[in-house]
Amino acid sequence: MTTIGKRTVGDDRIAIEEVLYRYASSVDSAQMHQLHDVLHPDLQAQYGNGEPVEGADAVITWMTDFTKTCEWQHHMLNVYRIDIEGDKATALVYHNSFEKFAGDDDVCFLVARYHNELVCHEGTWKIAKLVFEIVWGEKRPANNAYIAAVGGRGPKIPGWP
């Protein structure tokens, strides 16, 4: 196992994966304030072909505004590759997500890839650059008869929208 100071590459990889998964679970649970734990203060982000967003606070505000009518989200991430060099790393993350917005009976399905750069900031890995490459998307109606047949929506989980 390669060692970086007192850290090992294996430890760093696990820590980076945790950061990437925590990013998605913070968004899914609508706990946007938790993004401060995983985003570098000087983050540079771009979601699709939208305008770049600069800074963790601006990204959190953007994400909060974008999802304000979101009833629920469900992200599935797969970390395909992490390359670590000292206190810097790159990560390729495959992304599938589902979102349901108020006033729309359809569910949005999105396929994308995150191209991330991370830095070890004050002893903790943080996302410093985030590029969200959108590959494909569609909207699908819910099959309410099937949902009812498997027990219905729920139960309501505290802390989740």
Short mmCIF file of N, CA and C in Angstrom, two decimals:
data_model
loop_
_atom_site.label_atom_id
_atom_site.label_comp_id
_atom_site.label_asym_id
_atom_site.label_seq_id
_atom_site.Cartn_x
_atom_site.Cartn_y
_atom_site.Cartn_z
N MET A 1 0.85 -1.17 0.00
CA MET A 1 0.00 0.00 0.00
C MET A 1 0.90 1.24 0.00
N THR A 2 0.65 2.16 -0.91
CA THR A 2 1.41 3.39 -1.00
C THR A 2 1.02 4.33 0.14
N THR A 3 2.02 4.98 0.74
CA THR A 3 1.77 5.90 1.85
C THR A 3 2.05 7.33 1.41
N ILE A 4 1.17 8.25 1.80
CA ILE A 4 1.33 9.68 1.57
C ILE A 4 1.36 10.31 2.95
N GLY A 5 2.57 10.65 3.43
CA GLY A 5 2.66 11.13 4.81
C GLY A 5 2.17 10.02 5.72
N LYS A 6 1.18 10.32 6.55
CA LYS A 6 0.59 9.31 7.43
C LYS A 6 -0.62 8.65 6.80
N ARG A 7 -1.06 9.15 5.63
CA ARG A 7 -2.22 8.59 4.93
C ARG A 7 -1.75 7.54 3.94
N THR A 8 -2.62 6.60 3.65
CA THR A 8 -2.35 5.64 2.59
C THR A 8 -3.28 5.96 1.42
N VAL A 9 -2.89 5.52 0.23
CA VAL A 9 -3.73 5.72 -0.94
C VAL A 9 -5.08 5.04 -0.73
N GLY A 10 -5.07 3.86 -0.11
CA GLY A 10 -6.33 3.16 0.17
C GLY A 10 -7.23 3.96 1.09
N ASP A 11 -6.65 4.55 2.15
CA ASP A 11 -7.44 5.40 3.05
C ASP A 11 -7.99 6.61 2.31
N ASP A 12 -7.15 7.22 1.46
CA ASP A 12 -7.59 8.39 0.70
C ASP A 12 -8.71 8.01 -0.26
N ARG A 13 -8.59 6.88 -0.92
CA ARG A 13 -9.63 6.47 -1.85
C ARG A 13 -10.97 6.30 -1.13
N ILE A 14 -10.96 5.65 0.02
CA ILE A 14 -12.19 5.47 0.80
C ILE A 14 -12.75 6.83 1.22
N ALA A 15 -11.89 7.73 1.66
CA ALA A 15 -12.33 9.06 2.08
C ALA A 15 -12.93 9.84 0.91
N ILE A 16 -12.32 9.73 -0.26
CA ILE A 16 -12.83 10.42 -1.45
C ILE A 16 -14.18 9.84 -1.86
N GLU A 17 -14.31 8.52 -1.86
CA GLU A 17 -15.60 7.91 -2.18
C GLU A 17 -16.67 8.40 -1.21
N GLU A 18 -16.34 8.47 0.07
CA GLU A 18 -17.29 8.96 1.08
C GLU A 18 -17.74 10.39 0.76
N VAL A 19 -16.81 11.24 0.36
CA VAL A 19 -17.14 12.62 -0.01
C VAL A 19 -18.11 12.63 -1.19
N LEU A 20 -17.85 11.84 -2.20
CA LEU A 20 -18.68 11.82 -3.39
C LEU A 20 -20.08 11.29 -3.08
N TYR A 21 -20.18 10.25 -2.28
CA TYR A 21 -21.48 9.72 -1.92
C TYR A 21 -22.22 10.66 -0.96
N ARG A 22 -21.50 11.31 -0.06
CA ARG A 22 -22.13 12.26 0.86
C ARG A 22 -22.70 13.45 0.11
N TYR A 23 -22.03 13.87 -0.97
CA TYR A 23 -22.55 14.94 -1.81
C TYR A 23 -23.96 14.57 -2.29
N ALA A 24 -24.10 13.38 -2.86
CA ALA A 24 -25.40 12.95 -3.39
C ALA A 24 -26.44 12.76 -2.29
N SER A 25 -26.06 12.16 -1.17
CA SER A 25 -27.05 11.92 -0.11
C SER A 25 -27.48 13.23 0.55
N SER A 26 -26.61 14.22 0.59
CA SER A 26 -26.99 15.53 1.13
C SER A 26 -28.03 16.19 0.24
N VAL A 27 -27.85 16.07 -1.09
CA VAL A 27 -28.82 16.62 -2.03
C VAL A 27 -30.13 15.84 -1.93
N ASP A 28 -30.06 14.52 -1.92
CA ASP A 28 -31.27 13.69 -1.87
C ASP A 28 -32.10 13.96 -0.61
N SER A 29 -31.44 14.20 0.50
CA SER A 29 -32.14 14.41 1.77
C SER A 29 -32.52 15.88 1.98
N ALA A 30 -32.20 16.73 0.99
CA ALA A 30 -32.49 18.17 1.06
C ALA A 30 -31.79 18.82 2.25
N GLN A 31 -30.64 18.28 2.60
CA GLN A 31 -29.83 18.83 3.69
C GLN A 31 -28.65 19.59 3.06
N MET A 32 -28.98 20.64 2.32
CA MET A 32 -27.97 21.34 1.53
C MET A 32 -26.83 21.91 2.38
N HIS A 33 -27.13 22.26 3.64
CA HIS A 33 -26.08 22.78 4.51
C HIS A 33 -24.95 21.76 4.70
N GLN A 34 -25.25 20.47 4.55
CA GLN A 34 -24.21 19.44 4.70
C GLN A 34 -23.21 19.47 3.55
N LEU A 35 -23.55 20.15 2.46
CA LEU A 35 -22.60 20.24 1.34
C LEU A 35 -21.34 21.00 1.73
N HIS A 36 -21.41 21.83 2.76
CA HIS A 36 -20.20 22.52 3.24
C HIS A 36 -19.13 21.51 3.66
N ASP A 37 -19.56 20.32 4.09
CA ASP A 37 -18.62 19.28 4.53
C ASP A 37 -17.82 18.68 3.38
N VAL A 38 -18.34 18.80 2.14
CA VAL A 38 -17.71 18.09 1.02
C VAL A 38 -17.24 19.02 -0.11
N LEU A 39 -17.66 20.27 -0.09
CA LEU A 39 -17.28 21.21 -1.15
C LEU A 39 -16.19 22.16 -0.67
N HIS A 40 -15.16 22.32 -1.48
CA HIS A 40 -14.10 23.28 -1.18
C HIS A 40 -14.69 24.68 -1.26
N PRO A 41 -14.31 25.59 -0.36
CA PRO A 41 -14.88 26.94 -0.39
C PRO A 41 -14.73 27.64 -1.75
N ASP A 42 -13.66 27.34 -2.49
CA ASP A 42 -13.41 27.98 -3.79
C ASP A 42 -13.82 27.09 -4.96
N LEU A 43 -14.77 26.24 -4.73
CA LEU A 43 -15.26 25.29 -5.75
C LEU A 43 -15.59 25.99 -7.06
N GLN A 44 -15.24 25.33 -8.16
CA GLN A 44 -15.67 25.72 -9.49
C GLN A 44 -16.57 24.59 -9.99
N ALA A 45 -17.80 24.94 -10.38
CA ALA A 45 -18.76 23.91 -10.80
C ALA A 45 -19.45 24.31 -12.09
N GLN A 46 -19.79 23.29 -12.87
CA GLN A 46 -20.62 23.50 -14.05
C GLN A 46 -21.54 22.30 -14.19
N TYR A 47 -22.83 22.61 -14.29
CA TYR A 47 -23.85 21.58 -14.44
C TYR A 47 -24.38 21.65 -15.86
N GLY A 48 -24.08 20.62 -16.66
CA GLY A 48 -24.48 20.64 -18.06
C GLY A 48 -23.83 21.82 -18.77
N ASN A 49 -24.58 22.42 -19.68
CA ASN A 49 -24.07 23.58 -20.41
C ASN A 49 -24.47 24.89 -19.75
N GLY A 50 -24.90 24.81 -18.50
CA GLY A 50 -25.25 26.01 -17.75
C GLY A 50 -24.03 26.85 -17.45
N GLU A 51 -24.27 28.05 -16.99
CA GLU A 51 -23.18 28.94 -16.62
C GLU A 51 -22.39 28.34 -15.45
N PRO A 52 -21.07 28.49 -15.47
CA PRO A 52 -20.29 28.02 -14.32
C PRO A 52 -20.72 28.72 -13.04
N VAL A 53 -20.58 28.01 -11.93
CA VAL A 53 -20.92 28.55 -10.62
C VAL A 53 -19.63 28.53 -9.80
N GLU A 54 -19.30 29.65 -9.18
CA GLU A 54 -18.04 29.79 -8.44
C GLU A 54 -18.30 29.84 -6.94
N GLY A 55 -17.64 28.98 -6.19
CA GLY A 55 -17.69 29.00 -4.74
C GLY A 55 -18.73 28.05 -4.17
N ALA A 56 -18.38 27.43 -3.04
CA ALA A 56 -19.28 26.47 -2.39
C ALA A 56 -20.61 27.11 -2.01
N ASP A 57 -20.57 28.31 -1.45
CA ASP A 57 -21.81 28.97 -1.03
C ASP A 57 -22.72 29.22 -2.23
N ALA A 58 -22.15 29.64 -3.35
CA ALA A 58 -22.95 29.90 -4.55
C ALA A 58 -23.55 28.59 -5.09
N VAL A 59 -22.79 27.51 -5.06
CA VAL A 59 -23.31 26.21 -5.52
C VAL A 59 -24.43 25.74 -4.61
N ILE A 60 -24.27 25.90 -3.31
CA ILE A 60 -25.31 25.48 -2.37
C ILE A 60 -26.58 26.30 -2.59
N THR A 61 -26.44 27.59 -2.81
CA THR A 61 -27.60 28.44 -3.10
C THR A 61 -28.24 28.02 -4.41
N TRP A 62 -27.43 27.77 -5.44
CA TRP A 62 -27.94 27.34 -6.75
C TRP A 62 -28.70 26.02 -6.60
N MET A 63 -28.12 25.07 -5.89
CA MET A 63 -28.73 23.76 -5.72
C MET A 63 -30.03 23.88 -4.92
N THR A 64 -30.03 24.69 -3.88
CA THR A 64 -31.23 24.91 -3.07
C THR A 64 -32.35 25.50 -3.92
N ASP A 65 -32.03 26.50 -4.73
CA ASP A 65 -33.02 27.13 -5.60
C ASP A 65 -33.54 26.14 -6.64
N PHE A 66 -32.63 25.38 -7.25
CA PHE A 66 -33.02 24.43 -8.30
C PHE A 66 -33.97 23.36 -7.77
N THR A 67 -33.79 22.95 -6.53
CA THR A 67 -34.56 21.83 -5.98
C THR A 67 -35.68 22.28 -5.03
N LYS A 68 -35.99 23.57 -4.98
CA LYS A 68 -36.96 24.05 -3.99
C LYS A 68 -38.34 23.42 -4.16
N THR A 69 -38.72 23.01 -5.36
CA THR A 69 -40.02 22.35 -5.54
C THR A 69 -39.87 20.83 -5.72
N CYS A 70 -38.70 20.33 -5.44
CA CYS A 70 -38.45 18.89 -5.59
C CYS A 70 -39.07 18.14 -4.40
N GLU A 71 -39.95 17.21 -4.71
CA GLU A 71 -40.58 16.41 -3.66
C GLU A 71 -39.66 15.30 -3.17
N TRP A 72 -38.87 14.75 -4.08
CA TRP A 72 -37.88 13.74 -3.72
C TRP A 72 -36.87 13.59 -4.84
N GLN A 73 -35.69 13.11 -4.46
CA GLN A 73 -34.63 12.80 -5.42
C GLN A 73 -34.00 11.47 -5.02
N HIS A 74 -33.42 10.83 -6.01
CA HIS A 74 -32.78 9.54 -5.76
C HIS A 74 -31.58 9.43 -6.70
N HIS A 75 -30.38 9.60 -6.15
CA HIS A 75 -29.16 9.51 -6.95
C HIS A 75 -28.52 8.14 -6.78
N MET A 76 -28.06 7.61 -7.88
CA MET A 76 -27.26 6.39 -7.87
C MET A 76 -25.91 6.74 -8.50
N LEU A 77 -24.86 6.65 -7.71
CA LEU A 77 -23.52 6.98 -8.19
C LEU A 77 -22.68 5.71 -8.22
N ASN A 78 -21.76 5.68 -9.17
CA ASN A 78 -20.78 4.62 -9.24
C ASN A 78 -19.44 5.29 -9.50
N VAL A 79 -18.53 5.17 -8.55
CA VAL A 79 -17.21 5.77 -8.69
C VAL A 79 -16.38 4.85 -9.57
N TYR A 80 -16.15 5.28 -10.80
CA TYR A 80 -15.44 4.46 -11.77
C TYR A 80 -13.93 4.54 -11.64
N ARG A 81 -13.45 5.73 -11.28
CA ARG A 81 -11.99 5.88 -11.24
C ARG A 81 -11.61 7.01 -10.30
N ILE A 82 -10.57 6.77 -9.52
CA ILE A 82 -9.97 7.80 -8.69
C ILE A 82 -8.46 7.73 -8.90
N ASP A 83 -7.87 8.85 -9.25
CA ASP A 83 -6.42 8.95 -9.39
C ASP A 83 -5.93 9.97 -8.37
N ILE A 84 -4.99 9.55 -7.51
CA ILE A 84 -4.52 10.38 -6.41
C ILE A 84 -3.04 10.69 -6.61
N GLU A 85 -2.71 11.97 -6.47
CA GLU A 85 -1.32 12.42 -6.49
C GLU A 85 -1.14 13.38 -5.33
N GLY A 86 -0.60 12.88 -4.23
CA GLY A 86 -0.40 13.72 -3.05
C GLY A 86 -1.72 14.19 -2.48
N ASP A 87 -1.88 15.53 -2.39
CA ASP A 87 -3.09 16.13 -1.84
C ASP A 87 -4.10 16.51 -2.91
N LYS A 88 -3.93 15.96 -4.12
CA LYS A 88 -4.87 16.23 -5.22
C LYS A 88 -5.34 14.91 -5.81
N ALA A 89 -6.57 14.93 -6.31
CA ALA A 89 -7.13 13.71 -6.91
C ALA A 89 -8.13 14.09 -7.99
N THR A 90 -8.32 13.18 -8.92
CA THR A 90 -9.40 13.30 -9.88
C THR A 90 -10.31 12.09 -9.70
N ALA A 91 -11.58 12.30 -10.01
CA ALA A 91 -12.54 11.20 -9.89
C ALA A 91 -13.53 11.26 -11.05
N LEU A 92 -13.79 10.10 -11.63
CA LEU A 92 -14.81 9.94 -12.64
C LEU A 92 -15.96 9.16 -12.00
N VAL A 93 -17.14 9.78 -11.99
CA VAL A 93 -18.28 9.20 -11.30
C VAL A 93 -19.45 9.11 -12.28
N TYR A 94 -19.98 7.91 -12.46
CA TYR A 94 -21.17 7.72 -13.30
C TYR A 94 -22.40 7.99 -12.45
N HIS A 95 -23.39 8.62 -13.05
CA HIS A 95 -24.53 9.15 -12.32
C HIS A 95 -25.84 8.79 -13.02
N ASN A 96 -26.79 8.26 -12.26
CA ASN A 96 -28.18 8.13 -12.68
C ASN A 96 -29.00 8.76 -11.57
N SER A 97 -29.99 9.57 -11.93
CA SER A 97 -30.83 10.14 -10.88
C SER A 97 -32.27 10.23 -11.34
N PHE A 98 -33.15 10.23 -10.34
CA PHE A 98 -34.57 10.40 -10.53
C PHE A 98 -35.00 11.57 -9.65
N GLU A 99 -35.86 12.44 -10.18
CA GLU A 99 -36.36 13.57 -9.42
C GLU A 99 -37.85 13.73 -9.68
N LYS A 100 -38.59 14.07 -8.64
CA LYS A 100 -40.03 14.33 -8.75
C LYS A 100 -40.28 15.74 -8.23
N PHE A 101 -40.79 16.61 -9.11
CA PHE A 101 -41.07 18.00 -8.75
C PHE A 101 -42.56 18.19 -8.51
N ALA A 102 -42.89 19.05 -7.57
CA ALA A 102 -44.28 19.38 -7.27
C ALA A 102 -44.96 19.93 -8.51
N GLY A 103 -46.23 19.55 -8.70
CA GLY A 103 -47.00 20.04 -9.83
C GLY A 103 -46.76 19.29 -11.13
N ASP A 104 -45.92 18.29 -11.10
CA ASP A 104 -45.62 17.49 -12.29
C ASP A 104 -45.76 16.02 -11.91
N ASP A 105 -46.65 15.31 -12.58
CA ASP A 105 -46.87 13.90 -12.25
C ASP A 105 -45.75 13.00 -12.76
N ASP A 106 -44.95 13.51 -13.68
CA ASP A 106 -43.86 12.70 -14.24
C ASP A 106 -42.62 12.76 -13.35
N VAL A 107 -41.77 11.77 -13.51
CA VAL A 107 -40.48 11.70 -12.82
C VAL A 107 -39.40 11.95 -13.86
N CYS A 108 -38.43 12.78 -13.52
CA CYS A 108 -37.29 13.06 -14.40
C CYS A 108 -36.21 12.01 -14.17
N PHE A 109 -35.67 11.48 -15.24
CA PHE A 109 -34.58 10.50 -15.19
C PHE A 109 -33.41 11.09 -15.94
N LEU A 110 -32.24 11.08 -15.32
CA LEU A 110 -31.07 11.72 -15.90
C LEU A 110 -29.86 10.79 -15.82
N VAL A 111 -29.14 10.66 -16.93
CA VAL A 111 -27.88 9.92 -16.99
C VAL A 111 -26.79 10.95 -17.23
N ALA A 112 -25.74 10.86 -16.44
CA ALA A 112 -24.65 11.85 -16.55
C ALA A 112 -23.37 11.28 -15.97
N ARG A 113 -22.32 12.08 -16.09
CA ARG A 113 -21.02 11.74 -15.48
C ARG A 113 -20.51 12.97 -14.75
N TYR A 114 -19.94 12.77 -13.57
CA TYR A 114 -19.21 13.81 -12.86
C TYR A 114 -17.73 13.64 -13.18
N HIS A 115 -17.10 14.73 -13.54
CA HIS A 115 -15.65 14.79 -13.70
C HIS A 115 -15.18 15.73 -12.59
N ASN A 116 -14.66 15.15 -11.51
CA ASN A 116 -14.34 15.92 -10.32
C ASN A 116 -12.83 16.01 -10.08
N GLU A 117 -12.44 17.14 -9.51
CA GLU A 117 -11.10 17.30 -8.95
C GLU A 117 -11.29 17.56 -7.47
N LEU A 118 -10.48 16.89 -6.67
CA LEU A 118 -10.56 17.04 -5.22
C LEU A 118 -9.21 17.43 -4.66
N VAL A 119 -9.23 18.11 -3.52
CA VAL A 119 -8.01 18.45 -2.82
C VAL A 119 -8.19 18.10 -1.35
N CYS A 120 -7.07 17.76 -0.72
CA CYS A 120 -7.10 17.53 0.72
C CYS A 120 -6.95 18.91 1.37
N HIS A 121 -8.06 19.44 1.88
CA HIS A 121 -8.15 20.80 2.41
C HIS A 121 -8.28 20.72 3.93
N GLU A 122 -7.27 21.23 4.62
CA GLU A 122 -7.25 21.20 6.09
C GLU A 122 -7.48 19.79 6.62
N GLY A 123 -6.86 18.81 5.95
CA GLY A 123 -6.91 17.42 6.40
C GLY A 123 -8.12 16.63 5.93
N THR A 124 -9.00 17.27 5.15
CA THR A 124 -10.21 16.60 4.69
C THR A 124 -10.33 16.75 3.17
N TRP A 125 -10.69 15.67 2.49
CA TRP A 125 -10.89 15.73 1.05
C TRP A 125 -12.15 16.53 0.75
N LYS A 126 -12.02 17.44 -0.23
CA LYS A 126 -13.14 18.29 -0.66
C LYS A 126 -13.17 18.35 -2.19
N ILE A 127 -14.36 18.48 -2.75
CA ILE A 127 -14.51 18.65 -4.19
C ILE A 127 -14.14 20.09 -4.52
N ALA A 128 -13.12 20.25 -5.37
CA ALA A 128 -12.65 21.58 -5.74
C ALA A 128 -13.14 22.00 -7.13
N LYS A 129 -13.37 21.01 -7.98
CA LYS A 129 -13.91 21.28 -9.32
C LYS A 129 -14.90 20.17 -9.63
N LEU A 130 -16.06 20.58 -10.15
CA LEU A 130 -17.13 19.64 -10.44
C LEU A 130 -17.67 19.99 -11.82
N VAL A 131 -17.56 19.05 -12.74
CA VAL A 131 -18.15 19.20 -14.07
C VAL A 131 -19.15 18.07 -14.23
N PHE A 132 -20.42 18.46 -14.42
CA PHE A 132 -21.52 17.51 -14.54
C PHE A 132 -21.87 17.41 -16.02
N GLU A 133 -21.41 16.33 -16.65
CA GLU A 133 -21.62 16.10 -18.08
C GLU A 133 -22.94 15.35 -18.27
N ILE A 134 -23.95 16.05 -18.77
CA ILE A 134 -25.25 15.42 -18.99
C ILE A 134 -25.20 14.62 -20.28
N VAL A 135 -25.61 13.37 -20.21
CA VAL A 135 -25.56 12.46 -21.35
C VAL A 135 -26.95 12.21 -21.94
N TRP A 136 -27.96 12.05 -21.07
CA TRP A 136 -29.28 11.68 -21.55
C TRP A 136 -30.31 11.95 -20.45
N GLY A 137 -31.55 12.23 -20.84
CA GLY A 137 -32.61 12.42 -19.87
C GLY A 137 -33.98 12.19 -20.48
N GLU A 138 -34.94 11.92 -19.61
CA GLU A 138 -36.31 11.76 -20.05
C GLU A 138 -37.23 11.96 -18.86
N LYS A 139 -38.52 12.11 -19.14
CA LYS A 139 -39.53 12.18 -18.10
C LYS A 139 -40.45 10.97 -18.27
N ARG A 140 -40.80 10.37 -17.14
CA ARG A 140 -41.64 9.17 -17.16
C ARG A 140 -42.81 9.34 -16.19
N PRO A 141 -43.99 8.89 -16.58
CA PRO A 141 -45.10 8.91 -15.62
C PRO A 141 -44.93 7.77 -14.61
N ALA A 142 -45.41 8.02 -13.41
CA ALA A 142 -45.40 6.95 -12.40
C ALA A 142 -46.46 5.92 -12.75
N ASN A 143 -46.18 4.68 -12.44
CA ASN A 143 -47.16 3.61 -12.60
C ASN A 143 -47.81 3.42 -11.23
N ASN A 144 -48.84 4.22 -10.96
CA ASN A 144 -49.46 4.22 -9.63
C ASN A 144 -50.09 2.88 -9.26
N ALA A 145 -50.60 2.14 -10.24
CA ALA A 145 -51.17 0.82 -9.94
C ALA A 145 -50.08 -0.12 -9.43
N TYR A 146 -48.91 -0.08 -10.05
CA TYR A 146 -47.81 -0.92 -9.58
C TYR A 146 -47.34 -0.50 -8.19
N ILE A 147 -47.21 0.81 -7.99
CA ILE A 147 -46.78 1.31 -6.67
C ILE A 147 -47.76 0.85 -5.59
N ALA A 148 -49.06 0.93 -5.87
CA ALA A 148 -50.06 0.47 -4.91
C ALA A 148 -49.94 -1.04 -4.68
N ALA A 149 -49.66 -1.80 -5.73
CA ALA A 149 -49.56 -3.25 -5.62
C ALA A 149 -48.39 -3.70 -4.75
N VAL A 150 -47.34 -2.88 -4.68
CA VAL A 150 -46.17 -3.25 -3.86
C VAL A 150 -46.20 -2.59 -2.49
N GLY A 151 -47.34 -2.00 -2.12
CA GLY A 151 -47.48 -1.47 -0.77
C GLY A 151 -47.66 0.03 -0.68
N GLY A 152 -47.58 0.73 -1.79
CA GLY A 152 -47.79 2.18 -1.78
C GLY A 152 -46.54 2.95 -1.42
N ARG A 153 -46.62 4.25 -1.64
CA ARG A 153 -45.47 5.13 -1.34
C ARG A 153 -45.24 5.19 0.17
N GLY A 154 -43.97 5.37 0.54
CA GLY A 154 -43.65 5.55 1.95
C GLY A 154 -42.96 4.33 2.52
N PRO A 155 -42.79 4.30 3.82
CA PRO A 155 -43.27 5.25 4.81
C PRO A 155 -42.42 6.52 4.83
N LYS A 156 -42.95 7.56 5.47
CA LYS A 156 -42.23 8.82 5.62
C LYS A 156 -41.06 8.60 6.57
N ILE A 157 -39.87 9.00 6.13
CA ILE A 157 -38.65 8.85 6.93
C ILE A 157 -38.26 10.24 7.46
N PRO A 158 -38.11 10.41 8.78
CA PRO A 158 -37.72 11.72 9.32
C PRO A 158 -36.39 12.19 8.71
N GLY A 159 -36.35 13.47 8.37
CA GLY A 159 -35.14 14.05 7.81
C GLY A 159 -35.02 13.93 6.30
N TRP A 160 -36.00 13.28 5.67
CA TRP A 160 -35.99 13.14 4.21
C TRP A 160 -37.26 13.77 3.67
N PRO A 161 -37.14 14.43 2.51
CA PRO A 161 -38.34 15.06 1.96
C PRO A 161 -39.41 14.04 1.59
#
